[in-house]
CSV table of C-alpha atoms in Angstrom, one decimal:
chain,number,residue,atom,x,y,z
A,429,ASP,CA,0.0,0.0,0.0
A,430,SER,CA,1.6,3.2,-1.2
A,431,GLY,CA,-0.5,5.5,1.0
A,432,VAL,CA,-2.2,7.1,-2.0
A,433,THR,CA,-5.8,5.9,-2.3
A,434,GLN,CA,-7.8,6.1,-5.5
A,435,THR,CA,-11.4,5.3,-6.0
A,436,PRO,CA,-13.0,3.7,-7.9
A,437,LYS,CA,-10.6,1.1,-9.2
A,438,HIS,CA,-12.7,0.5,-12.3
A,439,LEU,CA,-15.3,2.6,-14.0
A,440,ILE,CA,-17.3,1.7,-17.1
A,441,THR,CA,-19.5,4.5,-18.6
A,442,ALA,CA,-21.1,5.5,-21.8
A,443,THR,CA,-20.1,8.3,-24.2
A,444,GLY,CA,-21.3,11.7,-23.3
A,445,GLN,CA,-21.5,10.9,-19.6
A,446,ARG,CA,-19.6,12.6,-16.7
A,447,VAL,CA,-17.5,10.8,-14.1
A,448,THR,CA,-15.6,11.8,-11.0
A,449,LEU,CA,-12.4,10.2,-9.9
A,450,ARG,CA,-11.2,10.6,-6.3
A,451,CYS,CA,-7.8,10.6,-4.8
A,452,SER,CA,-6.6,10.8,-1.2
A,453,PRO,CA,-2.9,11.7,-0.9
A,454,ARG,CA,-0.3,10.2,1.4
A,455,SER,CA,-0.5,11.6,4.9
A,456,GLY,CA,1.4,14.9,5.0
A,457,ASP,CA,1.7,15.4,1.3
A,458,LEU,CA,0.4,18.7,0.1
A,459,SER,CA,0.8,18.2,-3.7
A,460,VAL,CA,-1.5,16.1,-5.8
A,461,TYR,CA,-0.8,15.3,-9.4
A,462,TRP,CA,-3.1,13.7,-12.0
A,463,TYR,CA,-1.8,11.6,-14.9
A,464,GLN,CA,-3.4,9.8,-17.8
A,465,GLN,CA,-2.0,6.6,-19.3
A,466,SER,CA,-3.6,5.3,-22.5
A,467,LEU,CA,-3.1,1.7,-23.6
A,468,ASP,CA,0.7,1.0,-24.0
A,469,GLN,CA,1.5,4.7,-23.7
A,470,GLY,CA,3.5,6.8,-21.3
A,471,LEU,CA,2.3,8.9,-18.4
A,472,GLN,CA,0.8,12.2,-19.6
A,473,PHE,CA,0.7,14.9,-16.9
A,474,LEU,CA,-2.7,16.5,-16.6
A,475,ILE,CA,-2.7,18.9,-13.6
A,476,GLN,CA,-1.1,19.6,-10.2
A,477,TYR,CA,-2.6,21.0,-7.1
A,478,TYR,CA,-0.7,22.2,-4.1
A,479,ASN,CA,-2.5,22.8,-0.8
A,480,GLY,CA,-5.8,23.5,-2.5
A,481,GLU,CA,-4.6,25.7,-5.4
A,482,GLU,CA,-3.8,24.8,-8.9
A,483,ARG,CA,-0.1,24.9,-9.5
A,484,ALA,CA,0.6,23.5,-12.9
A,485,LYS,CA,-1.4,22.4,-15.9
A,486,GLY,CA,-0.3,19.9,-18.6
A,487,ASN,CA,-2.2,18.3,-21.4
A,488,ILE,CA,-5.6,18.5,-19.8
A,489,LEU,CA,-8.7,18.9,-22.0
A,490,GLU,CA,-11.2,21.6,-21.4
A,491,ARG,CA,-13.8,18.8,-20.7
A,492,PHE,CA,-11.7,17.8,-17.7
A,493,SER,CA,-11.4,19.7,-14.5
A,494,ALA,CA,-10.0,19.0,-11.0
A,495,GLN,CA,-10.0,20.4,-7.6
A,496,GLN,CA,-8.3,19.8,-4.2
A,497,PHE,CA,-10.3,20.2,-1.1
A,498,PRO,CA,-9.3,21.5,2.4
A,499,ASP,CA,-8.7,18.0,3.6
A,500,LEU,CA,-6.3,17.7,0.7
A,501,HIS,CA,-8.2,15.0,-1.2
A,502,SER,CA,-8.6,15.7,-4.9
A,503,GLU,CA,-11.2,14.9,-7.5
A,504,LEU,CA,-10.8,14.8,-11.3
A,505,ASN,CA,-14.0,15.4,-13.2
A,506,LEU,CA,-14.3,14.1,-16.8
A,507,SER,CA,-17.3,15.3,-18.8
A,508,SER,CA,-18.7,14.7,-22.2
A,509,LEU,CA,-16.8,11.5,-22.3
A,510,GLU,CA,-15.5,10.1,-25.6
A,511,LEU,CA,-14.2,6.7,-26.5
A,512,GLY,CA,-10.7,8.1,-26.6
A,513,ASP,CA,-10.9,9.0,-22.9
A,514,SER,CA,-10.6,5.3,-22.0
A,515,ALA,CA,-7.4,5.1,-20.0
A,516,LEU,CA,-5.8,4.5,-16.7
A,517,TYR,CA,-5.9,7.7,-14.6
A,518,PHE,CA,-3.3,7.9,-11.8
A,519,CYS,CA,-3.1,10.2,-8.9
A,520,ALA,CA,0.3,10.9,-7.2
A,521,SER,CA,1.2,12.9,-4.2
A,522,SER,CA,4.4,14.4,-2.9
A,523,ALA,CA,5.7,16.5,0.0
A,524,GLY,CA,7.5,18.7,-2.5
A,525,GLY,CA,11.2,18.8,-3.1
A,526,LEU,CA,13.2,16.2,-4.9
A,527,ASP,CA,11.9,12.9,-3.6
A,528,GLY,CA,9.6,12.2,-6.4
A,529,TYR,CA,6.0,11.2,-6.3
A,530,THR,CA,4.1,8.4,-4.7
A,531,PHE,CA,1.5,6.9,-7.0
A,532,GLY,CA,-1.9,5.4,-6.3
A,533,SER,CA,-3.0,2.2,-8.0
A,534,GLY,CA,-5.1,4.1,-10.6
A,535,THR,CA,-8.6,4.1,-11.9
A,536,ARG,CA,-9.3,2.3,-15.1
A,537,LEU,CA,-11.9,4.2,-17.1
A,538,THR,CA,-13.6,2.4,-20.0
A,539,VAL,CA,-15.9,4.5,-22.1
A,540,VAL,CA,-18.3,2.5,-24.3
B,783,GLY,CA,3.9,17.4,-23.5
B,784,GLN,CA,7.5,17.3,-22.7
B,785,GLN,CA,9.0,13.8,-22.3
B,786,LEU,CA,12.3,12.2,-22.0
B,787,ASN,CA,13.6,9.8,-24.6
B,788,GLN,CA,14.0,6.3,-23.2
B,789,SER,CA,15.5,3.3,-25.0
B,790,PRO,CA,15.0,0.6,-25.8
B,791,GLN,CA,11.2,0.8,-26.2
B,792,SER,CA,10.9,-2.9,-25.3
B,793,MET,CA,13.2,-5.8,-24.4
B,794,PHE,CA,12.6,-9.5,-24.5
B,795,ILE,CA,15.3,-11.4,-22.5
B,796,GLN,CA,15.9,-14.7,-20.9
B,797,GLU,CA,15.9,-15.2,-17.1
B,798,GLY,CA,19.4,-14.6,-15.7
B,799,GLU,CA,20.5,-12.1,-18.3
B,800,ASP,CA,21.5,-8.6,-17.5
B,801,VAL,CA,19.4,-5.6,-18.7
B,802,SER,CA,20.4,-2.1,-19.5
B,803,MET,CA,18.2,0.9,-20.4
B,804,ASN,CA,18.8,4.6,-20.7
B,805,CYS,CA,17.1,7.9,-20.8
B,806,THR,CA,18.2,11.1,-22.5
B,807,SER,CA,17.0,14.7,-22.4
B,808,SER,CA,17.8,18.0,-24.1
B,809,SER,CA,17.3,19.7,-20.7
B,810,ILE,CA,19.4,19.5,-17.6
B,811,PHE,CA,17.8,17.8,-14.6
B,812,ASN,CA,18.7,18.1,-10.9
B,813,THR,CA,17.2,14.8,-10.0
B,814,TRP,CA,16.7,11.5,-11.9
B,815,LEU,CA,14.3,8.9,-10.8
B,816,TRP,CA,13.6,5.4,-12.0
B,817,TYR,CA,10.1,3.8,-11.5
B,818,LYS,CA,8.7,0.4,-12.3
B,819,GLN,CA,5.1,-0.2,-13.2
B,820,ASP,CA,3.6,-3.6,-12.8
B,821,PRO,CA,0.6,-4.5,-15.1
B,822,GLY,CA,-2.5,-2.7,-13.9
B,823,GLU,CA,-0.7,-0.9,-11.0
B,824,GLY,CA,0.8,2.5,-10.4
B,825,PRO,CA,4.5,3.2,-10.8
B,826,VAL,CA,6.7,2.5,-7.8
B,827,LEU,CA,9.9,4.3,-7.1
B,828,LEU,CA,13.0,2.1,-7.5
B,829,ILE,CA,16.0,4.5,-7.3
B,830,ALA,CA,16.5,8.3,-6.9
B,831,LEU,CA,19.7,10.1,-8.0
B,832,TYR,CA,20.6,13.6,-6.9
B,833,LYS,CA,24.1,14.4,-8.1
B,834,ALA,CA,25.8,14.3,-11.4
B,835,GLY,CA,28.0,11.2,-11.7
B,836,GLU,CA,26.2,9.5,-8.8
B,837,LEU,CA,26.0,5.7,-9.0
B,838,THR,CA,23.4,4.1,-6.8
B,839,SER,CA,22.4,0.5,-6.2
B,840,ASN,CA,19.2,-1.1,-4.9
B,841,GLY,CA,19.7,-4.9,-4.8
B,842,ARG,CA,20.1,-6.1,-8.4
B,843,LEU,CA,19.4,-2.6,-9.7
B,844,THR,CA,22.1,0.0,-10.4
B,845,ALA,CA,21.4,3.5,-11.8
B,846,GLN,CA,23.7,6.4,-12.7
B,847,PHE,CA,23.1,10.1,-13.0
B,848,GLY,CA,25.0,11.2,-16.2
B,849,ILE,CA,27.9,13.7,-15.9
B,850,THR,CA,26.1,16.1,-18.3
B,851,ARG,CA,23.0,15.9,-16.2
B,852,LYS,CA,21.1,15.2,-19.4
B,853,ASP,CA,21.0,11.4,-19.1
B,854,SER,CA,20.7,8.4,-16.8
B,855,PHE,CA,20.9,4.7,-17.1
B,856,LEU,CA,19.4,1.7,-15.2
B,857,ASN,CA,21.0,-1.8,-15.1
B,858,ILE,CA,19.3,-4.9,-13.8
B,859,SER,CA,21.5,-7.8,-13.2
B,860,ALA,CA,20.5,-11.5,-13.3
B,861,SER,CA,16.9,-10.8,-14.3
B,862,ILE,CA,14.1,-12.9,-12.8
B,863,PRO,CA,10.5,-13.3,-14.0
B,864,SER,CA,9.1,-10.7,-11.5
B,865,ASP,CA,11.2,-8.0,-13.2
B,866,VAL,CA,8.6,-7.9,-15.9
B,867,GLY,CA,6.9,-4.6,-16.2
B,868,ILE,CA,7.4,-1.1,-17.6
B,869,TYR,CA,10.4,0.9,-16.4
B,870,PHE,CA,10.1,4.7,-16.5
B,871,CYS,CA,12.8,7.3,-16.0
B,872,ALA,CA,11.8,10.7,-14.7
B,873,GLY,CA,13.6,13.9,-14.2
B,874,ILE,CA,13.0,17.0,-12.0
B,875,SER,CA,14.4,20.3,-13.2
B,876,TYR,CA,16.0,23.0,-11.0
B,877,ASN,CA,13.6,25.0,-8.9
B,878,THR,CA,10.5,22.9,-9.6
B,879,ASP,CA,9.0,19.7,-8.2
B,880,LYS,CA,7.4,18.7,-11.5
B,881,LEU,CA,8.3,15.3,-12.8
B,882,ILE,CA,8.9,14.7,-16.5
B,883,PHE,CA,8.5,11.1,-17.4
B,884,GLY,CA,10.3,9.1,-20.0
B,885,THR,CA,8.5,7.1,-22.7
B,886,GLY,CA,9.0,3.8,-20.8
B,887,THR,CA,10.9,0.5,-21.5
B,888,ARG,CA,8.7,-2.6,-21.5
B,889,LEU,CA,10.6,-5.6,-20.2
B,890,GLN,CA,9.6,-9.2,-20.7
B,891,VAL,CA,11.6,-12.0,-19.0
B,892,PHE,CA,11.3,-15.6,-20.3
B,893,PRO,CA,12.1,-18.5,-18.1
């Protein structure tokens, strides 16, 4: 157990729908990062939050949004889903600095 | 988005063989990290490197931070079946905590 909790583990939904992915960071970590990994692809950075505020944005679509709450958990909202949004979505957390990130086990999203 | 170039893209080796993979960048990094991703799981940190020229081992794994600070390599000695997975390098630039990931090396080990 990495200490980063992601729910749900699996999600199947139809095109056009909206889903919310949830992440609880490791205790004490203020930064939360969201990544998308499509089949056999690398990790694409979506967005970072630090202590409730957006800090950095990557290749995040306008249909996607995220937020970090006062208790530091984060949610990634995906709307108007398309087949191409099917992927593994990872959350990671860090305390900052140079020690890297700790990843959750991911949410596998399948859009049908 | 920005990514590091990692090679080889995939490797198919026999159990017991040694493995070497590397990562290169056009940018300088202050920290290099190596992660392993098992199928269906999140990446797990294997080794972290903080100084140019640093050579660090973790069991059968050895990684080096290149002198130019633009590259790193990972060696796995005497591979075993549980080494199967995707290996990612990642770099952190100066004055930021943002990780840039490599494109990954997929390793298959045959008994």
